[in-house]
Coordinates of C-alpha atoms in Angstrom, one line a residue:
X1 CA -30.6 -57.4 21.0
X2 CA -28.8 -54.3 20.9
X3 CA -27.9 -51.9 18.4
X4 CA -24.8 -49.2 18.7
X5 CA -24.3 -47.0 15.9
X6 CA -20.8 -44.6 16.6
X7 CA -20.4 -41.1 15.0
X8 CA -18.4 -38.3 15.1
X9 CA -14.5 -38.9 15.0
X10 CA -12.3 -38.1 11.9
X11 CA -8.7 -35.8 11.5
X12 CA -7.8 -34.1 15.0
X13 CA -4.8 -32.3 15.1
X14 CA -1.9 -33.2 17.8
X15 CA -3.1 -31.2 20.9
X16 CA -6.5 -31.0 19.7
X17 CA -10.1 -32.2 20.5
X18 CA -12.2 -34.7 19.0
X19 CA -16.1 -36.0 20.4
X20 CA -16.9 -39.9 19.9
X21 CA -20.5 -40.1 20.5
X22 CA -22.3 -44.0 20.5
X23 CA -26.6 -44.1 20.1
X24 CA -27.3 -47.7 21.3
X25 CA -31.1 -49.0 20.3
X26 CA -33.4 -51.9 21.1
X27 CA -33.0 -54.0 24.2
X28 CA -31.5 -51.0 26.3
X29 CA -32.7 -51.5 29.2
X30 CA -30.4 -54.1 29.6
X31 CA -27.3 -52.9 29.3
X32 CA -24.9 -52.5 32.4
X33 CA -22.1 -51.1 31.0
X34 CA -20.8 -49.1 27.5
X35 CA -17.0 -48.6 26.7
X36 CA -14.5 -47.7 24.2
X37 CA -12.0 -49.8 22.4
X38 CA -9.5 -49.0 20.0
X39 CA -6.8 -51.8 17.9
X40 CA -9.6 -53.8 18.8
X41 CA -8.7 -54.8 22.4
X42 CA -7.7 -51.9 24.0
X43 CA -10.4 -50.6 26.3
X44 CA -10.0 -47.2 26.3
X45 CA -12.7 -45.8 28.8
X46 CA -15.7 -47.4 30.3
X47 CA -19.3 -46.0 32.1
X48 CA -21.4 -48.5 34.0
X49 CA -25.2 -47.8 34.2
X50 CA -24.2 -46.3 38.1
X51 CA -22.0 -43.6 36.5
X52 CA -18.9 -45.2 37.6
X53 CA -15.8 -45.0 34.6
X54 CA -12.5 -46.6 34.5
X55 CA -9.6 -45.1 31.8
X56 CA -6.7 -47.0 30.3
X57 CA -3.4 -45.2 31.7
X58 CA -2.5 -43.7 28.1
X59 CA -5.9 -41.6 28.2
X60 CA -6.4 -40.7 31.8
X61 CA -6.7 -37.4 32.3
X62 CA -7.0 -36.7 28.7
X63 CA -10.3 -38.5 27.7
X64 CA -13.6 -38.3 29.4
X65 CA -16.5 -41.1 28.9
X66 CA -19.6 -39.8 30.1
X67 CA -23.8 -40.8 29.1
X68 CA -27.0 -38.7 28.3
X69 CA -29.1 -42.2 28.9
X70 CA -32.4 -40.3 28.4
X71 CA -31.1 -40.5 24.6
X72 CA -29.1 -43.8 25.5
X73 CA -25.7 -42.2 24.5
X74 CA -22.8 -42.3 25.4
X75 CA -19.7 -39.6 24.7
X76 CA -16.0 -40.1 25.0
X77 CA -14.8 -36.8 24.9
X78 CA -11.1 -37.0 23.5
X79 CA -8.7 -33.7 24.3
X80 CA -4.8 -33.3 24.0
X81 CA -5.1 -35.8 21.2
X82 CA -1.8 -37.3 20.5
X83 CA -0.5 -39.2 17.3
X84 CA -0.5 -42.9 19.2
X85 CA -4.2 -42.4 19.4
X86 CA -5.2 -43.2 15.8
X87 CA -6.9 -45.9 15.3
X88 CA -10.5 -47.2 15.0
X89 CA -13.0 -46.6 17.9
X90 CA -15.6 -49.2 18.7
X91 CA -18.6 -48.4 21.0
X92 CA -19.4 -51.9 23.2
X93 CA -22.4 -52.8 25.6
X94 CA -22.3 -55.4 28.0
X95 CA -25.2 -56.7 29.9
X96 CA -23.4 -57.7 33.0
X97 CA -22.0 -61.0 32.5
X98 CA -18.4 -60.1 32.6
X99 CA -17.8 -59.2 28.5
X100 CA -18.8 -57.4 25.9
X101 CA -21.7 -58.5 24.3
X102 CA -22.5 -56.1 21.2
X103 CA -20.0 -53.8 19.1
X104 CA -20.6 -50.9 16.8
X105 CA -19.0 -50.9 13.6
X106 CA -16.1 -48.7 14.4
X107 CA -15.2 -45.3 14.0
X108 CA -11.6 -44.0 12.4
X109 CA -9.8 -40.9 14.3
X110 CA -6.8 -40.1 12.9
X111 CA -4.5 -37.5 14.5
X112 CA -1.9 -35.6 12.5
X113 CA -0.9 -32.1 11.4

């Protein structure tokens, strides 16, 4: 089993900068990949346990997923924020079978002046 527990987030304003950090516990050692999804199935970004990402094209070149994995964390670092990204962030692990296998509980950022 595996445990993800999201924090930071909250009110960005347009242009701004907001930090989306995701702590996953228990079986770690298994995980193969960790991504972001917003409106619950969009993937936003996406690090494997190589280091390699992938982006959705409304966030490339604005957002930035990157892991400390001695703390088993993972970072999407979220600049030039814009109002169409509001929503709720979930942090997701996948063991290498293809899905998603564990979810945190979400995280709201909302952007507005």
């Amino acid at each position: 089993q595996v445990q993800l527990a999201e924090s930071g987030g909250g009110l960005g304003q347009p242009g701004g900068s907001l930090r989306l950090n995701c702590t996953a516990s228990g079986s770690v050692d298994s995980i193969s990949v960790m991504g972001w999804y917003r409106h619950q199935r969009e993937l936003v970004a996406a690090i494997t346990n190589y280091g390699s990402t992938n982006y959705a094209d409304s966030v490339k070149g604005r957002f930035t997923i990157s892991g400390e994995y001695t703390k088993n964390t993972v970072f999407l670092q979220m600049n030039s924020l814009k109002s169409e990204d509001t929503a709720v962030y979930y942090c997701a692990a996948g063991l290498g079978n293809g899905q998603y296998d564990y979810w945190g509980q979400g995280t709201q950022v909302t952007v507005s002046s």
